[in-house]
Structure formats: C-alpha cells, structure tokens
Amino acid sequence: MKTISDIEDLRRIAARRVPRMFYDFVDSGSWTEQTYQLNQTSFKEILLRQRVGRSIDGRSLKSKMLGVDVSMPVAIAPIGLAGMVHADGEILAAKAAVAAGVRYTLSTLSIASLEDIQRATDAPFWFQLYVMRDKQFLLSLIDRAKAAGCDALILTLDLSVLGNRFKDAKNGLSTPPKLTISSLSNMLTKPKWCMGMLRTHRRNLGNIIGHAKGVGDVHSLSGWIGQQLNPALSWKDIEWIKARWGGKLVVKGLLDAEDAQTAVLAGADAIIVSNHGGRQLDGAPASVAVLPEIVDKVGRATEVWIDGGIRSGQDVLKAIALGARGALIGRAHLWGLGAYGEEGVKLALELIRKELDLTMAFCGHTDINSVDRSVLMERTIPRTDYCVA
Ligand code: FNR
C-alpha cells in the first residue's frame, strides 16, 4: 500500500480503481454542485485557535452517540449502492466501523441486506429508512431492522423528490445501469473491481429484491423505485413510524431551525443537519453554515449531528466545537472503500481519528467532550441568523 497522508490520497486512488460510472456517482452533487462544494469550503473558512502552555497529556476522544459508547464522535453515513464502489462494500465498511469502535449506518438502497450486515458483524448498527409508498414493505423493513439488531432508525426526509444529478444521467447510472460500450470498456480497465464483482453474488439492492411485492429481479426494480418516492411524506408519518419502531429515532436531512424544532416535537432522539452531501437541493447552504443556529434552537432538547463535507479530523473538531454531538462521513469512507476495501475504510477512520486528536491537542484540550466554540476563531464562526428572520 502506498503512503497515504489524507482522505484526498484515498480519493485519488479510488478514482483509478472504481469504474467511472460509480466513481462519478460518489464524487458529484446535483445541478451546478454549488452546495456540494460549499460543504467543504465552509469548513475551511472556520479557523482554529491555537493555545499553548497547557498540559495536553492523556487525551481522549471517547464519547457517546445516542447513549452508546463510541471511540470518537464519528459514524458512517448511509450510502445507497456502496456495494458498487467495491464488491460487498457495505459489509466491508461495517466491519471496519466495528473494528474502529464507531457506528455503521446501512442504507435502504444498499446492495448488502440488513441480514448480510448482521451475519458479517454480529454487532449493532443503524438502519436508514426511506419512507416509500408501499406501506407493507415499509413495515416489513422496520421489523427486519429490529430483527437484525439495529438499535437506531435513521429517517431521511430530504429525498421525497430526486435532485438532478447530471453525471449519473450522462453515465447511464440507472437501475439497472445502462451499460454502453464506453462504460463497459471503462470497467474492463479496473480488473480488481471486476474480479470482486464476479466473485460476489451481491449486485442488486439486497433490502428490496425478493422482499418488496412485485420486485423479483433488477429489471422490475427500476419501475418500482420510480413509483416509490413519496412526495406526500410529512411529519405525521414520523409519529407512526416511531410508534412501530419503538426504539431510538434519528431524523436526517434538516437545514432549518424551525424544521429541527418540529422534528424534536415529533419525537426525534437525534437530528442530522444535512443536505444529503449536496446531492438534493443545489443552492442550499453548507450543513456547517446552519449548524450553530440549529444547535442554538434545539441543542438542549436533542442530540444534533452533522454530515456534509467532512474530509478530516479537523472538520470533525470544528463541528463538535459548534455544538454537534456527532459527525457522519459519507465520501470520506467511500474513497477508502474504493481504494482498498475494508482496509481503506479502516485507514480513512484512523486518519480522521489522528487528525482529530492532534488538532484537539493544538487547541489545548484533552477531552473531546469539553471542546466548545472557544477552540475556534470567533470571527470565522458562521453567523447564526441564516434560517429564521
Ligand atoms: C448518499 N447519501 C445518502 N443518504 C441517505 O440517507 N440514504 C442514502 O441511500 C444515501 N445515498 C448516498 C449515496 C452517495 C453516493 C452519497 C455520496 C451520499 C447521503 C449521505 O448519507 C450523507 O448525507 C452525505 O454523504 C454526507 O456528505 P459527505 O460526507 O459525503 O460529504
């Protein structure tokens, strides 16, 4: 393995190893990709306050998310089709998360199924639910998540309609993918990826095929997914889903302080400030830009987590300093996965852990749970009147 210094190194290797169609699926946002880019640049604009002359011996990153011990306040975000970035991708990422002492979230639209992850890790994980129109299927998914040992349900609310992602349309990324001569010949230049895919039987949406009515194979799937996005989804649905689930419920995809308050009233045990990694509403603010205002509004009533643009431990520290109790990583772990499979995800998590630890030390702290806004240069903190007049 080459010397890997940061997540950007992993991204460069993934770009060489993963077929263009799936690499672009990951490294893209919707429309002009303004929000996708803002997620990262907004973290860079926040500057850290170096402190000296304090003992920084005996540091700890241990924390809790939803009352569960984690080795650092980081978790893996739900990713649809992660099993196309690398064969058995979700299983490998979930194993890496267990080894690192952090939580893994499985997407409804994953290639590996809930049961695959349970068998491979035998450890609790989180399940992300898309609220589809087929209520019977929804109920069965909730029950399967319980049976698989998931101890939190993450409800994604920002995908009732689909953002327009130009690269996917150009690359023919649909379900099933439209394989053109150019995409096929590109795949053939990625022999390790091809071998992995030939060896595994997991190439379909494992939570859906054979479980949803009328979806027996990949060809019936595309029509089904098109019909299943649910534009009628509303806060009322949260209540019955929470009642059916009966466990910890996390609401994902919030960018507005008023919506955050509504989520708390609907019973969210945690919320995720997120713009879906810039893949839905282009022109929306960066997640970190609205984090302070949302923390001000609901941070005492619920756990506020964040995702979007986190590429380093420094970004995690900034999010925690602004009041987040956890940070989820999407692309940062996918690039590790695309580069080196399970080892790559472990590497991504270790890079983030080391950067977080050292940055915390430079800022004069020894316990991640005591980090607050004072580690940031005050004038670079995003203003807190973004959402509410
Ligand atoms: C996602 N995301 C996502 N979210 C979700 O709730 N369910 C899903 O199935 C997916 N699928 C998905 C696929 C891909 C390729 C990406 C990049 C993202 C959004 C994801 O959970 C998270 O919000 C973002 O990835 C966070 O941004 P970063 O860390 O990727 O910048």
Short mmCIF file of N, CA, C and O in Angstrom, two decimals, residues 241-318:
data_model
loop_
_atom_site.label_atom_id
_atom_site.label_comp_id
_atom_site.label_asym_id
_atom_site.label_seq_id
_atom_site.Cartn_x
_atom_site.Cartn_y
_atom_site.Cartn_z
N ILE A 241 -44.29 5.95 12.43
CA ILE A 241 -43.07 5.16 12.23
C ILE A 241 -42.36 4.97 13.58
O ILE A 241 -41.92 3.88 13.92
N LYS A 242 -42.31 6.05 14.36
CA LYS A 242 -41.67 5.96 15.68
C LYS A 242 -42.40 4.93 16.55
O LYS A 242 -41.78 4.12 17.24
N ALA A 243 -43.73 4.98 16.49
CA ALA A 243 -44.51 4.05 17.32
C ALA A 243 -44.24 2.61 16.89
O ALA A 243 -44.03 1.71 17.72
N ARG A 244 -44.23 2.36 15.58
CA ARG A 244 -43.98 0.99 15.09
C ARG A 244 -42.58 0.52 15.45
O ARG A 244 -42.35 -0.62 15.83
N TRP A 245 -41.61 1.44 15.30
CA TRP A 245 -40.21 1.09 15.55
C TRP A 245 -39.95 0.86 17.04
O TRP A 245 -39.32 -0.11 17.44
N GLY A 246 -40.43 1.79 17.84
CA GLY A 246 -40.33 1.62 19.30
C GLY A 246 -38.95 1.83 19.88
O GLY A 246 -38.75 1.62 21.07
N GLY A 247 -37.99 2.24 19.06
CA GLY A 247 -36.63 2.46 19.58
C GLY A 247 -36.17 3.88 19.27
O GLY A 247 -36.98 4.77 19.02
N LYS A 248 -34.85 4.08 19.28
CA LYS A 248 -34.29 5.41 19.02
C LYS A 248 -34.53 5.80 17.56
O LYS A 248 -34.30 4.99 16.65
N LEU A 249 -34.97 7.05 17.39
CA LEU A 249 -35.27 7.52 16.04
C LEU A 249 -34.46 8.79 15.74
O LEU A 249 -34.44 9.72 16.54
N VAL A 250 -33.81 8.79 14.58
CA VAL A 250 -32.98 9.93 14.18
C VAL A 250 -33.57 10.49 12.88
O VAL A 250 -33.91 9.73 11.98
N VAL A 251 -33.72 11.82 12.82
CA VAL A 251 -34.26 12.42 11.59
C VAL A 251 -33.11 13.09 10.84
O VAL A 251 -32.40 13.92 11.38
N LYS A 252 -32.95 12.70 9.58
CA LYS A 252 -31.81 13.16 8.76
C LYS A 252 -32.27 14.05 7.62
O LYS A 252 -33.30 13.77 7.00
N GLY A 253 -31.49 15.11 7.38
CA GLY A 253 -31.77 15.94 6.21
C GLY A 253 -32.35 17.29 6.58
O GLY A 253 -33.09 17.89 5.81
N LEU A 254 -31.99 17.81 7.76
CA LEU A 254 -32.53 19.09 8.21
C LEU A 254 -31.52 20.21 7.98
O LEU A 254 -30.34 20.06 8.26
N LEU A 255 -32.03 21.35 7.51
CA LEU A 255 -31.18 22.53 7.31
C LEU A 255 -31.81 23.77 7.91
O LEU A 255 -31.32 24.87 7.72
N ASP A 256 -32.94 23.59 8.57
CA ASP A 256 -33.72 24.74 9.03
C ASP A 256 -34.06 24.59 10.51
O ASP A 256 -34.50 23.52 10.96
N ALA A 257 -33.87 25.67 11.27
CA ALA A 257 -34.07 25.59 12.72
C ALA A 257 -35.53 25.30 13.07
O ALA A 257 -35.81 24.59 14.05
N GLU A 258 -36.46 25.84 12.29
CA GLU A 258 -37.88 25.56 12.58
C GLU A 258 -38.19 24.08 12.36
O GLU A 258 -38.90 23.45 13.14
N ASP A 259 -37.66 23.53 11.26
CA ASP A 259 -37.86 22.10 11.00
C ASP A 259 -37.23 21.26 12.11
O ASP A 259 -37.78 20.23 12.52
N ALA A 260 -36.10 21.73 12.62
CA ALA A 260 -35.44 20.99 13.70
C ALA A 260 -36.34 20.95 14.93
O ALA A 260 -36.48 19.91 15.58
N GLN A 261 -36.99 22.06 15.21
CA GLN A 261 -37.91 22.10 16.36
C GLN A 261 -39.06 21.13 16.14
O GLN A 261 -39.48 20.41 17.04
N THR A 262 -39.58 21.10 14.91
CA THR A 262 -40.69 20.19 14.61
C THR A 262 -40.24 18.74 14.78
O THR A 262 -40.99 17.89 15.29
N ALA A 263 -39.03 18.46 14.35
CA ALA A 263 -38.51 17.08 14.48
C ALA A 263 -38.45 16.68 15.95
O ALA A 263 -38.79 15.54 16.31
N VAL A 264 -38.04 17.61 16.80
CA VAL A 264 -37.96 17.30 18.23
C VAL A 264 -39.37 17.03 18.77
O VAL A 264 -39.59 16.05 19.49
N LEU A 265 -40.32 17.86 18.35
CA LEU A 265 -41.71 17.65 18.81
C LEU A 265 -42.25 16.31 18.32
O LEU A 265 -43.02 15.64 19.01
N ALA A 266 -41.81 15.89 17.12
CA ALA A 266 -42.27 14.62 16.56
C ALA A 266 -41.59 13.43 17.25
O ALA A 266 -41.91 12.27 16.97
N GLY A 267 -40.61 13.71 18.11
CA GLY A 267 -40.03 12.62 18.90
C GLY A 267 -38.65 12.18 18.47
O GLY A 267 -38.21 11.08 18.85
N ALA A 268 -37.92 13.03 17.70
CA ALA A 268 -36.57 12.62 17.27
C ALA A 268 -35.63 12.56 18.47
O ALA A 268 -35.58 13.48 19.28
N ASP A 269 -34.88 11.47 18.58
CA ASP A 269 -33.88 11.34 19.64
C ASP A 269 -32.58 12.02 19.24
O ASP A 269 -31.73 12.30 20.07
N ALA A 270 -32.40 12.19 17.94
CA ALA A 270 -31.26 12.96 17.41
C ALA A 270 -31.68 13.47 16.05
O ALA A 270 -32.60 12.91 15.42
N ILE A 271 -31.03 14.55 15.60
CA ILE A 271 -31.29 15.01 14.23
C ILE A 271 -29.95 15.14 13.50
O ILE A 271 -28.92 15.37 14.14
N ILE A 272 -30.01 14.99 12.19
CA ILE A 272 -28.77 15.16 11.41
C ILE A 272 -28.93 16.38 10.50
O ILE A 272 -29.79 16.39 9.61
N VAL A 273 -28.12 17.41 10.79
CA VAL A 273 -28.07 18.57 9.91
C VAL A 273 -27.35 18.11 8.64
O VAL A 273 -26.20 17.68 8.70
N SER A 274 -28.06 18.14 7.52
CA SER A 274 -27.51 17.51 6.32
C SER A 274 -28.20 18.04 5.08
O SER A 274 -29.41 18.31 5.10
N ASN A 275 -27.43 18.21 4.00
CA ASN A 275 -28.05 18.49 2.70
C ASN A 275 -27.80 17.32 1.74
O ASN A 275 -27.69 17.51 0.54
N HIS A 276 -27.70 16.13 2.30
CA HIS A 276 -27.53 14.90 1.52
C HIS A 276 -26.22 14.96 0.72
O HIS A 276 -26.11 14.47 -0.40
N GLY A 277 -25.21 15.61 1.33
CA GLY A 277 -23.93 15.71 0.64
C GLY A 277 -24.02 16.52 -0.65
O GLY A 277 -23.28 16.26 -1.60
N GLY A 278 -24.92 17.52 -0.67
CA GLY A 278 -25.05 18.37 -1.87
C GLY A 278 -25.68 17.66 -3.05
O GLY A 278 -25.49 18.07 -4.20
N ARG A 279 -26.43 16.60 -2.80
CA ARG A 279 -27.00 15.81 -3.89
C ARG A 279 -28.47 16.09 -4.13
O ARG A 279 -29.08 15.54 -5.04
N GLN A 280 -29.08 16.95 -3.28
CA GLN A 280 -30.50 17.21 -3.44
C GLN A 280 -30.73 18.66 -3.84
O GLN A 280 -30.61 18.98 -4.99
N LEU A 281 -31.03 19.57 -2.91
CA LEU A 281 -31.28 20.96 -3.29
C LEU A 281 -29.97 21.72 -3.50
O LEU A 281 -29.30 22.12 -2.55
N ASP A 282 -29.61 21.90 -4.78
CA ASP A 282 -28.43 22.71 -5.06
C ASP A 282 -28.79 24.16 -4.76
O ASP A 282 -29.90 24.61 -5.03
N GLY A 283 -27.84 24.91 -4.17
CA GLY A 283 -28.14 26.29 -3.77
C GLY A 283 -28.52 26.36 -2.30
O GLY A 283 -28.69 27.45 -1.76
N ALA A 284 -28.65 25.23 -1.64
CA ALA A 284 -28.88 25.21 -0.19
C ALA A 284 -27.54 25.52 0.49
O ALA A 284 -26.48 25.30 -0.08
N PRO A 285 -27.59 26.02 1.73
CA PRO A 285 -26.33 26.31 2.42
C PRO A 285 -25.57 25.05 2.80
O PRO A 285 -26.15 23.96 2.88
N ALA A 286 -24.29 25.24 3.08
CA ALA A 286 -23.49 24.14 3.64
C ALA A 286 -24.09 23.74 4.98
O ALA A 286 -24.60 24.58 5.71
N SER A 287 -23.99 22.45 5.31
CA SER A 287 -24.53 21.99 6.60
C SER A 287 -23.90 22.76 7.76
O SER A 287 -24.59 23.17 8.69
N VAL A 288 -22.57 22.97 7.68
CA VAL A 288 -21.90 23.59 8.83
C VAL A 288 -22.31 25.06 8.98
O VAL A 288 -22.25 25.62 10.08
N ALA A 289 -22.78 25.66 7.90
CA ALA A 289 -23.19 27.07 7.98
C ALA A 289 -24.46 27.23 8.82
O ALA A 289 -24.67 28.26 9.45
N VAL A 290 -25.33 26.22 8.82
CA VAL A 290 -26.58 26.35 9.58
C VAL A 290 -26.50 25.61 10.93
O VAL A 290 -27.42 25.71 11.73
N LEU A 291 -25.39 24.91 11.13
CA LEU A 291 -25.28 24.15 12.39
C LEU A 291 -25.42 25.02 13.65
O LEU A 291 -26.21 24.67 14.54
N PRO A 292 -24.72 26.17 13.75
CA PRO A 292 -24.82 26.93 15.00
C PRO A 292 -26.25 27.35 15.33
O PRO A 292 -26.68 27.26 16.48
N GLU A 293 -26.99 27.76 14.33
CA GLU A 293 -28.35 28.20 14.59
C GLU A 293 -29.25 27.04 15.04
O GLU A 293 -30.08 27.18 15.95
N ILE A 294 -29.05 25.89 14.43
CA ILE A 294 -29.87 24.73 14.80
C ILE A 294 -29.50 24.25 16.21
O ILE A 294 -30.38 23.92 17.01
N VAL A 295 -28.21 24.29 16.52
CA VAL A 295 -27.79 23.91 17.89
C VAL A 295 -28.40 24.90 18.89
O VAL A 295 -28.92 24.49 19.94
N ASP A 296 -28.38 26.18 18.56
CA ASP A 296 -28.97 27.17 19.48
C ASP A 296 -30.44 26.83 19.75
O ASP A 296 -30.92 26.94 20.87
N LYS A 297 -31.14 26.44 18.71
CA LYS A 297 -32.58 26.20 18.83
C LYS A 297 -32.92 24.90 19.57
O LYS A 297 -33.79 24.89 20.43
N VAL A 298 -32.24 23.80 19.22
CA VAL A 298 -32.70 22.50 19.75
C VAL A 298 -31.60 21.70 20.46
O VAL A 298 -31.85 20.58 20.90
N GLY A 299 -30.43 22.28 20.56
CA GLY A 299 -29.29 21.53 21.11
C GLY A 299 -29.47 21.06 22.54
O GLY A 299 -28.80 20.13 22.97
N ARG A 300 -30.36 21.74 23.27
CA ARG A 300 -30.59 21.27 24.66
C ARG A 300 -31.65 20.17 24.70
O ARG A 300 -31.70 19.38 25.63
N ALA A 301 -32.50 20.12 23.66
CA ALA A 301 -33.60 19.15 23.67
C ALA A 301 -33.24 17.83 23.00
O ALA A 301 -33.86 16.80 23.27
N THR A 302 -32.25 17.87 22.11
CA THR A 302 -31.91 16.64 21.38
C THR A 302 -30.44 16.65 20.99
O THR A 302 -29.78 17.68 21.10
N GLU A 303 -29.94 15.49 20.53
CA GLU A 303 -28.56 15.45 20.03
C GLU A 303 -28.57 15.97 18.60
O GLU A 303 -29.34 15.47 17.77
N VAL A 304 -27.69 16.91 18.32
CA VAL A 304 -27.57 17.41 16.95
C VAL A 304 -26.30 16.81 16.33
O VAL A 304 -25.22 16.95 16.90
N TRP A 305 -26.47 16.13 15.22
CA TRP A 305 -25.32 15.59 14.47
C TRP A 305 -25.25 16.33 13.14
O TRP A 305 -26.19 17.04 12.77
N ILE A 306 -24.16 16.12 12.45
CA ILE A 306 -24.00 16.81 11.16
C ILE A 306 -23.33 15.89 10.16
O ILE A 306 -22.54 15.01 10.55
N ASP A 307 -23.64 16.05 8.88
CA ASP A 307 -22.79 15.49 7.82
C ASP A 307 -22.75 16.47 6.66
O ASP A 307 -23.50 17.42 6.60
N GLY A 308 -21.79 16.21 5.75
CA GLY A 308 -21.63 17.04 4.57
C GLY A 308 -20.28 17.74 4.56
O GLY A 308 -20.04 18.67 5.33
N GLY A 309 -19.38 17.25 3.72
CA GLY A 309 -18.10 17.93 3.52
C GLY A 309 -17.02 17.57 4.53
O GLY A 309 -15.95 18.18 4.53
N ILE A 310 -17.27 16.58 5.38
CA ILE A 310 -16.26 16.23 6.39
C ILE A 310 -15.20 15.35 5.74
O ILE A 310 -15.47 14.24 5.29
N ARG A 311 -14.00 15.88 5.67
CA ARG A 311 -12.90 15.19 4.99
C ARG A 311 -11.69 15.02 5.91
O ARG A 311 -10.66 14.53 5.47
N SER A 312 -11.80 15.48 7.14
CA SER A 312 -10.64 15.39 8.03
C SER A 312 -11.09 15.45 9.47
O SER A 312 -12.23 15.85 9.76
N GLY A 313 -10.16 15.09 10.37
CA GLY A 313 -10.44 15.21 11.79
C GLY A 313 -10.60 16.67 12.20
O GLY A 313 -11.29 16.99 13.16
N GLN A 314 -9.96 17.57 11.46
CA GLN A 314 -10.13 19.00 11.75
C GLN A 314 -11.58 19.41 11.54
O GLN A 314 -12.15 20.17 12.33
N ASP A 315 -12.18 18.90 10.46
CA ASP A 315 -13.60 19.23 10.21
C ASP A 315 -14.47 18.69 11.34
O ASP A 315 -15.41 19.35 11.78
N VAL A 316 -14.14 17.48 11.82
CA VAL A 316 -14.92 16.90 12.92
C VAL A 316 -14.80 17.81 14.15
O VAL A 316 -15.79 18.14 14.79
N LEU A 317 -13.56 18.24 14.44
CA LEU A 317 -13.37 19.09 15.63
C LEU A 317 -14.19 20.38 15.51
O LEU A 317 -14.82 20.82 16.48
N LYS A 318 -14.20 20.98 14.32
CA LYS A 318 -14.96 22.22 14.13
C LYS A 318 -16.44 21.98 14.36
O LYS A 318 -17.13 22.79 15.00
#
